[in-house]
PDB file of C-alpha atoms in Angstrom:
ATOM      1  CA  MET L   1      85.547  86.810  52.155  1.00  0.00           C
ATOM      2  CA  PHE L   2      83.006  86.773  54.645  1.00  0.00           C
ATOM      3  CA  HIS L   3      82.343  83.831  57.063  1.00  0.00           C
ATOM      4  CA  GLN L   4      78.729  82.875  57.508  1.00  0.00           C
ATOM      5  CA  ASN L   5      79.182  82.963  61.326  1.00  0.00           C
ATOM      6  CA  GLN L   6      80.664  86.381  61.403  1.00  0.00           C
ATOM      7  CA  GLN L   7      79.037  88.441  64.229  1.00  0.00           C
ATOM      8  CA  LYS L   8      77.291  91.880  63.638  1.00  0.00           C
ATOM      9  CA  PRO L   9      79.043  94.726  65.321  1.00  0.00           C
ATOM     10  CA  VAL L  10      77.601  95.684  68.675  1.00  0.00           C
ATOM     11  CA  PHE L  11      76.901  99.285  69.249  1.00  0.00           C
ATOM     12  CA  MET L  12      76.636 100.527  72.923  1.00  0.00           C
ATOM     13  CA  SER L  13      75.332 103.547  74.515  1.00  0.00           C
ATOM     14  CA  PRO L  14      77.766 105.861  76.425  1.00  0.00           C
ATOM     15  CA  ASP L  15      76.270 104.637  79.713  1.00  0.00           C
ATOM     16  CA  GLN L  16      76.736 100.977  78.756  1.00  0.00           C
ATOM     17  CA  GLN L  17      80.394 101.701  77.598  1.00  0.00           C
ATOM     18  CA  ALA L  18      80.962 103.366  81.045  1.00  0.00           C
ATOM     19  CA  THR L  19      79.358 100.278  82.758  1.00  0.00           C
ATOM     20  CA  LEU L  20      81.529  97.816  80.798  1.00  0.00           C
ATOM     21  CA  ALA L  21      84.641  99.878  81.678  1.00  0.00           C
ATOM     22  CA  GLN L  22      83.729 100.034  85.225  1.00  0.00           C
ATOM     23  CA  GLN L  23      83.466  96.074  85.252  1.00  0.00           C
ATOM     24  CA  THR L  24      86.768  95.677  83.684  1.00  0.00           C
ATOM     25  CA  THR L  25      88.909  98.348  85.318  1.00  0.00           C
ATOM     26  CA  ASP L  26      90.119  98.365  88.930  1.00  0.00           C
ATOM     27  CA  ILE L  27      88.782 101.195  91.013  1.00  0.00           C
ATOM     28  CA  ALA L  28      90.367 102.808  94.036  1.00  0.00           C
ATOM     29  CA  LEU L  29      88.926 102.931  97.579  1.00  0.00           C
ATOM     30  CA  GLY L  30      89.484 105.667 100.118  1.00  0.00           C
ATOM     31  CA  ILE L  31      88.585 105.043 103.762  1.00  0.00           C
ATOM     32  CA  ASP L  32      88.389 107.724 106.377  1.00  0.00           C
ATOM     33  CA  ALA L  33      87.734 105.833 109.903  1.00  0.00           C
ATOM     34  CA  GLY L  34      86.798 107.997 113.005  1.00  0.00           C
ATOM     35  CA  GLY L  35      85.444 106.823 116.314  1.00  0.00           C
ATOM     36  CA  THR L  36      81.924 108.084 115.298  1.00  0.00           C
ATOM     37  CA  GLN L  37      81.823 107.169 111.655  1.00  0.00           C
ATOM     38  CA  THR L  38      83.574 105.653 108.833  1.00  0.00           C
ATOM     39  CA  ARG L  39      83.470 107.416 105.539  1.00  0.00           C
ATOM     40  CA  TRP L  40      84.483 105.886 102.100  1.00  0.00           C
ATOM     41  CA  ALA L  41      84.739 106.854  98.435  1.00  0.00           C
ATOM     42  CA  LEU L  42      85.478 105.081  95.179  1.00  0.00           C
ATOM     43  CA  ALA L  43      87.592 106.806  92.488  1.00  0.00           C
ATOM     44  CA  THR L  44      88.344 105.762  88.937  1.00  0.00           C
ATOM     45  CA  GLN L  45      91.968 105.608  87.913  1.00  0.00           C
ATOM     46  CA  ASP L  46      91.689 109.105  86.475  1.00  0.00           C
ATOM     47  CA  GLU L  47      90.865 110.117  89.957  1.00  0.00           C
ATOM     48  CA  GLN L  48      87.048 110.928  89.468  1.00  0.00           C
ATOM     49  CA  ILE L  49      84.903 110.154  92.339  1.00  0.00           C
ATOM     50  CA  LEU L  50      82.550 107.312  91.491  1.00  0.00           C
ATOM     51  CA  ALA L  51      80.717 106.681  94.703  1.00  0.00           C
ATOM     52  CA  SER L  52      80.618 107.331  98.452  1.00  0.00           C
ATOM     53  CA  GLY L  53      79.053 106.120 101.623  1.00  0.00           C
ATOM     54  CA  THR L  54      79.386 105.672 105.363  1.00  0.00           C
ATOM     55  CA  ALA L  55      79.639 102.851 107.754  1.00  0.00           C
ATOM     56  CA  ALA L  56      79.923 102.366 111.481  1.00  0.00           C
ATOM     57  CA  GLY L  57      82.964 104.066 113.143  1.00  0.00           C
ATOM     58  CA  LEU L  58      86.115 102.281 114.256  1.00  0.00           C
ATOM     59  CA  THR L  59      89.456 102.981 115.681  1.00  0.00           C
ATOM     60  CA  ALA L  60      92.900 101.116 115.462  1.00  0.00           C
ATOM     61  CA  LEU L  61      92.724 100.711 119.165  1.00  0.00           C
ATOM     62  CA  GLN L  62      89.877  98.201 118.817  1.00  0.00           C
ATOM     63  CA  THR L  63      92.446  95.723 117.533  1.00  0.00           C
ATOM     64  CA  ASP L  64      93.786  95.257 120.915  1.00  0.00           C
ATOM     65  CA  SER L  65      91.036  92.811 121.816  1.00  0.00           C
ATOM     66  CA  PRO L  66      89.314  89.732 120.281  1.00  0.00           C
ATOM     67  CA  GLU L  67      85.853  91.509 120.328  1.00  0.00           C
ATOM     68  CA  GLY L  68      87.309  94.658 118.749  1.00  0.00           C
ATOM     69  CA  ARG L  69      89.040  92.818 116.059  1.00  0.00           C
ATOM     70  CA  GLU L  70      85.835  91.080 115.277  1.00  0.00           C
ATOM     71  CA  ALA L  71      83.897  94.279 115.055  1.00  0.00           C
ATOM     72  CA  VAL L  72      86.459  95.902 112.756  1.00  0.00           C
ATOM     73  CA  HIS L  73      86.598  92.820 110.350  1.00  0.00           C
ATOM     74  CA  GLN L  74      82.747  93.036 110.120  1.00  0.00           C
ATOM     75  CA  ILE L  75      82.893  96.831 109.224  1.00  0.00           C
ATOM     76  CA  PHE L  76      85.499  96.014 106.482  1.00  0.00           C
ATOM     77  CA  ALA L  77      83.550  93.055 105.345  1.00  0.00           C
ATOM     78  CA  SER L  78      80.397  95.406 104.944  1.00  0.00           C
ATOM     79  CA  LEU L  79      82.662  97.853 103.101  1.00  0.00           C
ATOM     80  CA  ALA L  80      83.756  95.130 100.781  1.00  0.00           C
ATOM     81  CA  ALA L  81      80.056  94.155 100.054  1.00  0.00           C
ATOM     82  CA  ALA L  82      78.978  97.729  99.605  1.00  0.00           C
ATOM     83  CA  THR L  83      81.783  98.705  97.123  1.00  0.00           C
ATOM     84  CA  GLY L  84      81.668  95.405  95.237  1.00  0.00           C
ATOM     85  CA  SER L  85      78.637  96.509  93.369  1.00  0.00           C
ATOM     86  CA  HIS L  86      80.522  99.358  91.692  1.00  0.00           C
ATOM     87  CA  GLY L  87      83.472  97.331  90.429  1.00  0.00           C
ATOM     88  CA  GLN L  88      86.699  95.525  91.402  1.00  0.00           C
ATOM     89  CA  VAL L  89      88.707  97.426  94.055  1.00  0.00           C
ATOM     90  CA  GLY L  90      92.321  97.337  93.104  1.00  0.00           C
ATOM     91  CA  SER L  91      93.796  99.680  95.601  1.00  0.00           C
ATOM     92  CA  ILE L  92      93.025 101.051  99.088  1.00  0.00           C
ATOM     93  CA  ARG L  93      94.258 104.130 100.878  1.00  0.00           C
ATOM     94  CA  ALA L  94      92.865 104.047 104.530  1.00  0.00           C
ATOM     95  CA  GLY L  95      93.078 106.756 107.185  1.00  0.00           C
ATOM     96  CA  ILE L  96      92.157 105.116 110.497  1.00  0.00           C
ATOM     97  CA  THR L  97      92.166 107.022 113.826  1.00  0.00           C
ATOM     98  CA  GLY L  98      94.588 105.736 116.335  1.00  0.00           C
ATOM     99  CA  PHE L  99      96.837 103.962 113.851  1.00  0.00           C
ATOM    100  CA  GLY L 100     100.485 104.169 114.863  1.00  0.00           C
ATOM    101  CA  GLY L 101     102.029 102.408 111.698  1.00  0.00           C
ATOM    102  CA  ASP L 102     103.400  99.672 113.966  1.00  0.00           C
ATOM    103  CA  SER L 103     100.802  96.988 113.441  1.00  0.00           C
ATOM    104  CA  GLN L 104      99.917  95.006 110.374  1.00  0.00           C
ATOM    105  CA  THR L 105      96.530  94.028 111.612  1.00  0.00           C
ATOM    106  CA  LEU L 106      94.489  96.301 109.970  1.00  0.00           C
ATOM    107  CA  PRO L 107      96.286  96.031 106.620  1.00  0.00           C
ATOM    108  CA  ASP L 108      95.901  92.275 106.864  1.00  0.00           C
ATOM    109  CA  MET L 109      92.200  92.643 107.556  1.00  0.00           C
ATOM    110  CA  LEU L 110      91.768  94.754 104.495  1.00  0.00           C
ATOM    111  CA  ALA L 111      93.880  92.418 102.297  1.00  0.00           C
ATOM    112  CA  GLU L 112      91.534  89.610 103.449  1.00  0.00           C
ATOM    113  CA  CYS L 113      88.210  91.351 103.100  1.00  0.00           C
ATOM    114  CA  PHE L 114      88.993  92.643  99.665  1.00  0.00           C
ATOM    115  CA  ASP L 115      91.087  89.919  98.425  1.00  0.00           C
ATOM    116  CA  LEU L 116      94.120  92.208  97.640  1.00  0.00           C
ATOM    117  CA  LYS L 117      97.650  91.838  98.039  1.00  0.00           C
ATOM    118  CA  LYS L 118      99.126  93.959 100.968  1.00  0.00           C
ATOM    119  CA  GLN L 119     101.210  96.059  98.573  1.00  0.00           C
ATOM    120  CA  HIS L 120      97.759  97.229  97.033  1.00  0.00           C
ATOM    121  CA  ILE L 121      96.777  98.682 100.592  1.00  0.00           C
ATOM    122  CA  LEU L 122      98.148 101.748 102.320  1.00  0.00           C
ATOM    123  CA  VAL L 123      97.006 102.492 106.019  1.00  0.00           C
ATOM    124  CA  SER L 124      97.856 105.702 107.781  1.00  0.00           C
ATOM    125  CA  ASN L 125      96.417 107.825 110.665  1.00  0.00           C
ATOM    126  CA  ASP L 126      93.324 109.517 109.511  1.00  0.00           C
ATOM    127  CA  ILE L 127      94.739 113.047 110.213  1.00  0.00           C
ATOM    128  CA  GLU L 128      97.565 112.488 107.546  1.00  0.00           C
ATOM    129  CA  ILE L 129      94.819 112.119 104.940  1.00  0.00           C
ATOM    130  CA  ALA L 130      92.980 115.090 106.164  1.00  0.00           C
ATOM    131  CA  TYR L 131      96.061 117.206 106.214  1.00  0.00           C
ATOM    132  CA  LEU L 132      96.834 116.380 102.626  1.00  0.00           C
ATOM    133  CA  ASP L 133      93.271 117.268 101.582  1.00  0.00           C
ATOM    134  CA  ILE L 134      93.840 120.750 102.763  1.00  0.00           C
ATOM    135  CA  PHE L 135      97.550 121.612 102.596  1.00  0.00           C
ATOM    136  CA  LYS L 136     100.579 120.877 100.657  1.00  0.00           C
ATOM    137  CA  PRO L 137     103.429 119.586 102.525  1.00  0.00           C
ATOM    138  CA  GLY L 138     105.201 122.395 104.662  1.00  0.00           C
ATOM    139  CA  THR L 139     102.582 124.962 104.111  1.00  0.00           C
ATOM    140  CA  GLY L 140     100.261 124.960 107.211  1.00  0.00           C
ATOM    141  CA  TYR L 141      98.863 123.319 110.235  1.00  0.00           C
ATOM    142  CA  LEU L 142      95.769 121.352 110.600  1.00  0.00           C
ATOM    143  CA  ILE L 143      93.777 121.326 113.961  1.00  0.00           C
ATOM    144  CA  TYR L 144      91.404 118.421 113.637  1.00  0.00           C
ATOM    145  CA  ALA L 145      88.682 118.081 116.216  1.00  0.00           C
ATOM    146  CA  GLY L 146      86.049 115.092 115.871  1.00  0.00           C
ATOM    147  CA  THR L 147      85.636 112.820 118.657  1.00  0.00           C
ATOM    148  CA  GLY L 148      89.104 113.421 119.522  1.00  0.00           C
ATOM    149  CA  SER L 149      91.709 116.240 118.784  1.00  0.00           C
ATOM    150  CA  ILE L 150      94.949 116.717 117.177  1.00  0.00           C
ATOM    151  CA  ALA L 151      97.076 119.239 115.378  1.00  0.00           C
ATOM    152  CA  ALA L 152      99.296 117.864 112.370  1.00  0.00           C
ATOM    153  CA  TYR L 153     102.005 119.035 110.204  1.00  0.00           C
ATOM    154  CA  ILE L 154     103.616 117.441 107.383  1.00  0.00           C
ATOM    155  CA  ASP L 155     106.913 119.120 106.406  1.00  0.00           C
ATOM    156  CA  ALA L 156     108.513 119.646 103.123  1.00  0.00           C
ATOM    157  CA  GLU L 157     110.320 116.484 103.447  1.00  0.00           C
ATOM    158  CA  GLY L 158     107.033 114.519 104.007  1.00  0.00           C
ATOM    159  CA  GLU L 159     107.698 113.832 107.852  1.00  0.00           C
ATOM    160  CA  PHE L 160     104.475 113.919 109.913  1.00  0.00           C
ATOM    161  CA  HIS L 161     104.633 115.882 113.263  1.00  0.00           C
ATOM    162  CA  ARG L 162     101.840 116.132 115.684  1.00  0.00           C
ATOM    163  CA  ALA L 163     100.483 117.868 118.935  1.00  0.00           C
ATOM    164  CA  GLY L 164      98.059 116.251 120.826  1.00  0.00           C
ATOM    165  CA  GLY L 165      96.069 113.277 119.469  1.00  0.00           C
ATOM    166  CA  ARG L 166      97.202 111.284 122.697  1.00  0.00           C
ATOM    167  CA  GLY L 167      93.772 109.579 123.083  1.00  0.00           C
ATOM    168  CA  TYR L 168      90.801 110.164 125.313  1.00  0.00           C
ATOM    169  CA  LEU L 169      92.410 108.535 128.434  1.00  0.00           C
ATOM    170  CA  LEU L 170      95.259 111.111 128.219  1.00  0.00           C
ATOM    171  CA  ASP L 171      93.763 114.090 126.737  1.00  0.00           C
ATOM    172  CA  ASP L 172      92.010 114.866 123.260  1.00  0.00           C
ATOM    173  CA  ALA L 173      90.940 118.257 124.816  1.00  0.00           C
ATOM    174  CA  GLY L 174      88.523 120.209 122.804  1.00  0.00           C
ATOM    175  CA  GLY L 175      87.085 117.059 120.893  1.00  0.00           C
ATOM    176  CA  GLY L 176      83.707 115.731 121.230  1.00  0.00           C
ATOM    177  CA  PHE L 177      84.277 112.966 123.673  1.00  0.00           C
ATOM    178  CA  TRP L 178      86.151 115.647 126.006  1.00  0.00           C
ATOM    179  CA  ILE L 179      83.341 118.201 125.669  1.00  0.00           C
ATOM    180  CA  ALA L 180      80.914 115.083 126.709  1.00  0.00           C
ATOM    181  CA  ARG L 181      83.074 114.044 129.571  1.00  0.00           C
ATOM    182  CA  GLU L 182      83.455 117.726 130.940  1.00  0.00           C
ATOM    183  CA  ALA L 183      79.706 118.127 130.819  1.00  0.00           C
ATOM    184  CA  ILE L 184      78.915 114.732 132.548  1.00  0.00           C
ATOM    185  CA  SER L 185      81.772 115.396 135.169  1.00  0.00           C
ATOM    186  CA  LYS L 186      80.386 119.037 135.993  1.00  0.00           C
ATOM    187  CA  LEU L 187      76.722 117.695 136.051  1.00  0.00           C
ATOM    188  CA  TRP L 188      77.584 115.132 138.574  1.00  0.00           C
ATOM    189  CA  ARG L 189      79.753 117.392 140.817  1.00  0.00           C
ATOM    190  CA  ALA L 190      76.865 119.798 140.867  1.00  0.00           C
ATOM    191  CA  GLU L 191      74.684 116.865 142.021  1.00  0.00           C
ATOM    192  CA  ASP L 192      77.188 116.086 144.844  1.00  0.00           C
ATOM    193  CA  GLU L 193      76.825 119.501 146.198  1.00  0.00           C
ATOM    194  CA  ASN L 194      73.093 119.919 145.652  1.00  0.00           C
ATOM    195  CA  PRO L 195      71.189 116.773 144.781  1.00  0.00           C
ATOM    196  CA  GLY L 196      68.407 117.737 142.280  1.00  0.00           C
ATOM    197  CA  GLN L 197      70.332 120.526 140.841  1.00  0.00           C
ATOM    198  CA  TRP L 198      70.014 119.008 137.487  1.00  0.00           C
ATOM    199  CA  LYS L 199      66.367 120.121 137.116  1.00  0.00           C
ATOM    200  CA  ASN L 200      67.777 123.707 136.846  1.00  0.00           C
ATOM    201  CA  SER L 201      70.358 122.860 134.091  1.00  0.00           C
ATOM    202  CA  GLU L 202      69.289 122.872 130.575  1.00  0.00           C
ATOM    203  CA  MET L 203      72.519 120.876 129.745  1.00  0.00           C
ATOM    204  CA  ALA L 204      71.840 118.252 132.339  1.00  0.00           C
ATOM    205  CA  ILE L 205      68.126 117.928 131.111  1.00  0.00           C
ATOM    206  CA  ARG L 206      69.230 117.425 127.566  1.00  0.00           C
ATOM    207  CA  ILE L 207      71.979 114.936 128.451  1.00  0.00           C
ATOM    208  CA  PHE L 208      69.866 112.870 130.743  1.00  0.00           C
ATOM    209  CA  LYS L 209      67.115 112.841 127.911  1.00  0.00           C
ATOM    210  CA  LEU L 210      69.738 111.300 125.535  1.00  0.00           C
ATOM    211  CA  ILE L 211      71.119 108.698 127.809  1.00  0.00           C
ATOM    212  CA  GLY L 212      67.655 107.551 129.234  1.00  0.00           C
ATOM    213  CA  GLY L 213      67.286 108.985 132.648  1.00  0.00           C
ATOM    214  CA  ASN L 214      68.749 110.969 135.464  1.00  0.00           C
ATOM    215  CA  ASP L 215      69.846 107.993 137.863  1.00  0.00           C
ATOM    216  CA  TRP L 216      73.488 107.687 138.560  1.00  0.00           C
ATOM    217  CA  ASN L 217      73.293 104.147 137.531  1.00  0.00           C
ATOM    218  CA  ILE L 218      72.237 105.051 134.009  1.00  0.00           C
ATOM    219  CA  SER L 219      75.037 107.690 133.593  1.00  0.00           C
ATOM    220  CA  ARG L 220      77.751 105.064 134.981  1.00  0.00           C
ATOM    221  CA  ASP L 221      76.474 102.264 132.390  1.00  0.00           C
ATOM    222  CA  PHE L 222      76.553 104.915 129.496  1.00  0.00           C
ATOM    223  CA  ILE L 223      80.029 106.107 130.280  1.00  0.00           C
ATOM    224  CA  TYR L 224      81.669 102.910 131.014  1.00  0.00           C
ATOM    225  CA  HIS L 225      79.934 100.715 128.606  1.00  0.00           C
ATOM    226  CA  ARG L 226      79.213 102.765 125.514  1.00  0.00           C
ATOM    227  CA  SER L 227      81.611 103.401 122.706  1.00  0.00           C
ATOM    228  CA  ARG L 228      83.866 106.578 122.478  1.00  0.00           C
ATOM    229  CA  GLY L 229      81.840 107.629 119.540  1.00  0.00           C
ATOM    230  CA  ASP L 230      78.598 107.268 121.381  1.00  0.00           C
ATOM    231  CA  ILE L 231      79.602 109.295 124.220  1.00  0.00           C
ATOM    232  CA  GLY L 232      81.195 112.010 121.915  1.00  0.00           C
ATOM    233  CA  LYS L 233      77.837 112.285 120.496  1.00  0.00           C
ATOM    234  CA  LEU L 234      76.585 113.925 123.922  1.00  0.00           C
ATOM    235  CA  ALA L 235      78.624 116.925 122.710  1.00  0.00           C
ATOM    236  CA  LEU L 236      75.554 117.841 120.636  1.00  0.00           C
ATOM    237  CA  ALA L 237      73.421 118.238 123.926  1.00  0.00           C
ATOM    238  CA  VAL L 238      76.093 120.402 125.300  1.00  0.00           C
ATOM    239  CA  ALA L 239      76.051 122.823 122.206  1.00  0.00           C
ATOM    240  CA  SER L 240      72.269 122.888 122.026  1.00  0.00           C
ATOM    241  CA  ALA L 241      72.119 123.978 125.706  1.00  0.00           C
ATOM    242  CA  ALA L 242      74.765 126.710 125.554  1.00  0.00           C
ATOM    243  CA  TYR L 243      72.833 129.837 124.855  1.00  0.00           C
ATOM    244  CA  SER L 244      70.662 129.245 127.985  1.00  0.00           C
ATOM    245  CA  ASP L 245      73.144 127.441 130.202  1.00  0.00           C
ATOM    246  CA  PRO L 246      76.526 129.180 131.310  1.00  0.00           C
ATOM    247  CA  VAL L 247      78.121 125.870 132.271  1.00  0.00           C
ATOM    248  CA  ALA L 248      77.639 124.522 128.750  1.00  0.00           C
ATOM    249  CA  MET L 249      78.853 127.742 127.097  1.00  0.00           C
ATOM    250  CA  SER L 250      81.900 127.730 129.378  1.00  0.00           C
ATOM    251  CA  ILE L 251      82.864 124.255 128.240  1.00  0.00           C
ATOM    252  CA  LEU L 252      82.468 125.015 124.618  1.00  0.00           C
ATOM    253  CA  GLN L 253      84.829 128.091 125.097  1.00  0.00           C
ATOM    254  CA  ASN L 254      87.291 126.074 126.963  1.00  0.00           C
ATOM    255  CA  ALA L 255      87.100 123.581 124.038  1.00  0.00           C
ATOM    256  CA  GLY L 256      88.243 126.323 121.709  1.00  0.00           C
ATOM    257  CA  LYS L 257      90.916 127.368 123.881  1.00  0.00           C
ATOM    258  CA  GLU L 258      92.219 123.975 124.110  1.00  0.00           C
ATOM    259  CA  LEU L 259      92.252 123.646 120.380  1.00  0.00           C
ATOM    260  CA  ALA L 260      94.133 126.863 119.979  1.00  0.00           C
ATOM    261  CA  ARG L 261      96.861 125.459 122.447  1.00  0.00           C
ATOM    262  CA  LEU L 262      97.410 122.623 119.739  1.00  0.00           C
ATOM    263  CA  GLY L 263      97.889 125.317 116.883  1.00  0.00           C
ATOM    264  CA  MET L 264     100.132 127.472 119.160  1.00  0.00           C
ATOM    265  CA  ALA L 265     102.276 124.562 119.952  1.00  0.00           C
ATOM    266  CA  MET L 266     102.883 123.833 116.328  1.00  0.00           C
ATOM    267  CA  CYS L 267     103.611 127.507 115.544  1.00  0.00           C
ATOM    268  CA  ALA L 268     106.286 127.434 118.489  1.00  0.00           C
ATOM    269  CA  ARG L 269     107.908 124.395 117.198  1.00  0.00           C
ATOM    270  CA  PHE L 270     107.934 125.127 113.367  1.00  0.00           C
ATOM    271  CA  GLY L 271     107.317 128.786 112.928  1.00  0.00           C
ATOM    272  CA  THR L 272     104.025 130.869 112.295  1.00  0.00           C
ATOM    273  CA  LYS L 273     102.153 129.261 109.428  1.00  0.00           C
ATOM    274  CA  PRO L 274      98.292 129.390 108.337  1.00  0.00           C
ATOM    275  CA  ILE L 275      96.133 127.051 110.388  1.00  0.00           C
ATOM    276  CA  ALA L 276      93.048 125.270 109.150  1.00  0.00           C
ATOM    277  CA  LEU L 277      90.439 123.725 111.569  1.00  0.00           C
ATOM    278  CA  GLY L 278      88.655 120.575 110.282  1.00  0.00           C
ATOM    279  CA  GLY L 279      86.342 118.059 111.881  1.00  0.00           C
ATOM    280  CA  ARG L 280      82.788 118.113 113.235  1.00  0.00           C
ATOM    281  CA  VAL L 281      83.362 119.945 116.526  1.00  0.00           C
ATOM    282  CA  GLN L 282      83.660 123.209 114.545  1.00  0.00           C
ATOM    283  CA  ASP L 283      79.959 122.756 113.576  1.00  0.00           C
ATOM    284  CA  LEU L 284      78.811 122.291 116.989  1.00  0.00           C
ATOM    285  CA  HIS L 285      78.436 125.907 118.039  1.00  0.00           C
ATOM    286  CA  PRO L 286      79.925 129.307 116.981  1.00  0.00           C
ATOM    287  CA  ALA L 287      81.410 129.875 120.429  1.00  0.00           C
ATOM    288  CA  ILE L 288      83.926 127.071 119.947  1.00  0.00           C
ATOM    289  CA  VAL L 289      85.566 128.800 116.705  1.00  0.00           C
ATOM    290  CA  GLU L 290      85.266 132.246 118.196  1.00  0.00           C
ATOM    291  CA  SER L 291      87.349 131.039 121.453  1.00  0.00           C
ATOM    292  CA  LEU L 292      89.799 129.380 119.166  1.00  0.00           C
ATOM    293  CA  ARG L 293      90.443 132.638 117.142  1.00  0.00           C
ATOM    294  CA  GLN L 294      90.778 134.710 120.429  1.00  0.00           C
ATOM    295  CA  ASN L 295      93.364 132.432 121.867  1.00  0.00           C
ATOM    296  CA  LEU L 296      95.572 132.257 118.849  1.00  0.00           C
ATOM    297  CA  ALA L 297      98.237 134.890 118.152  1.00  0.00           C
ATOM    298  CA  PRO L 298      96.801 137.946 116.284  1.00  0.00           C
ATOM    299  CA  ASP L 299      99.333 137.204 113.295  1.00  0.00           C
ATOM    300  CA  ILE L 300      98.188 133.634 112.678  1.00  0.00           C
ATOM    301  CA  SER L 301      95.462 133.211 110.124  1.00  0.00           C
ATOM    302  CA  LEU L 302      92.711 130.808 110.650  1.00  0.00           C
ATOM    303  CA  ARG L 303      90.259 129.398 108.153  1.00  0.00           C
ATOM    304  CA  GLN L 304      87.685 126.721 108.690  1.00  0.00           C
ATOM    305  CA  SER L 305      87.608 123.677 106.257  1.00  0.00           C
ATOM    306  CA  THR L 306      85.186 121.032 105.540  1.00  0.00           C
ATOM    307  CA  CYS L 307      87.539 118.098 105.180  1.00  0.00           C
ATOM    308  CA  GLN L 308      86.447 115.593 102.538  1.00  0.00           C
ATOM    309  CA  ALA L 309      89.285 113.090 103.609  1.00  0.00           C
ATOM    310  CA  HIS L 310      87.498 109.998 102.156  1.00  0.00           C
ATOM    311  CA  PHE L 311      87.688 111.681  98.791  1.00  0.00           C
ATOM    312  CA  SER L 312      91.274 112.623  99.142  1.00  0.00           C
ATOM    313  CA  ALA L 313      91.982 109.246 100.295  1.00  0.00           C
ATOM    314  CA  ALA L 314      90.220 107.783  97.194  1.00  0.00           C
ATOM    315  CA  ARG L 315      92.252 109.997  94.872  1.00  0.00           C
ATOM    316  CA  LEU L 316      95.560 109.050  96.596  1.00  0.00           C
ATOM    317  CA  ALA L 317      94.591 105.398  96.254  1.00  0.00           C
ATOM    318  CA  ALA L 318      93.854 106.014  92.524  1.00  0.00           C
ATOM    319  CA  ARG L 319      97.386 107.440  92.018  1.00  0.00           C
ATOM    320  CA  HIS L 320      98.685 104.426  93.999  1.00  0.00           C
ATOM    321  CA  LEU L 321      96.826 102.060  91.664  1.00  0.00           C
ATOM    322  CA  LYS L 322      98.289 103.606  88.591  1.00  0.00           C
ATOM    323  CA  ASN L 323     101.742 102.967  89.813  1.00  0.00           C
ATOM    324  CA  LEU L 324     101.220  99.330  90.881  1.00  0.00           C
ATOM    325  CA  PRO L 325     102.871  96.862  88.375  1.00  0.00           C
TER     326      PRO L 325
END
């Protein structure tokens, strides 16, 4: 018996079906946050990447001040707006530089901005996510050099070990900030000894062009008032001058040597294992990787890796989402 108000069946195209499923099924968000840039990716529950994008850089250290917390909150709010058009985020895995695991500020902010319970959110240091994107636990070491630098090892029991990564005030040798700081330090030391020497330095000319002038007050304001990420970008000027400026080349070679030190420290502690180099510093200039290879023991294998840590974080978030009640 048929009712008069019975609706006709609705047929949807595959694209319409996918859109409907997207709207009714929670998706997973992966975040890879560094001092220069924050990258994010969305994944479906079967770990297929749905979308990705970038936002301003941030670090966990920003939560130490009201101004920093507000800046981080704004970035998270912008991420929530950007990802909301793709579906409802049901789980977040975030790797954030400088995060030590001893604060709930960042998980609380994410929970607020995405309207999620905290058990749906996992936050760790960004290097842990990058490691898991390259190695299975216990199988190798990751040297990661972006704005900062660190070597990481997750052992077979899942315990995280580090060498370096102490922050730009203490070390971070070989990272972008360190390269920029070394360059500006050497530049102004040369000016102390011979004012006007910068005109003969390709590195100095390029740096002054980027920061807006050759006056000390301009350099001082840039170094002491700009973000760690902004300063780290000056490493691009060092790299672009290296073939014609021996001081720039020496800085890059020393960067490679410092990164090798991190890898050798790990090998001394846990035994010889393959090493992968990740992070944007490896793309600055071939001299960095060449120097790194030269300063590693001959029996240690080294490979370069383009870490897609935001994709890895999204897939990890998808697995967590499937395990939630």
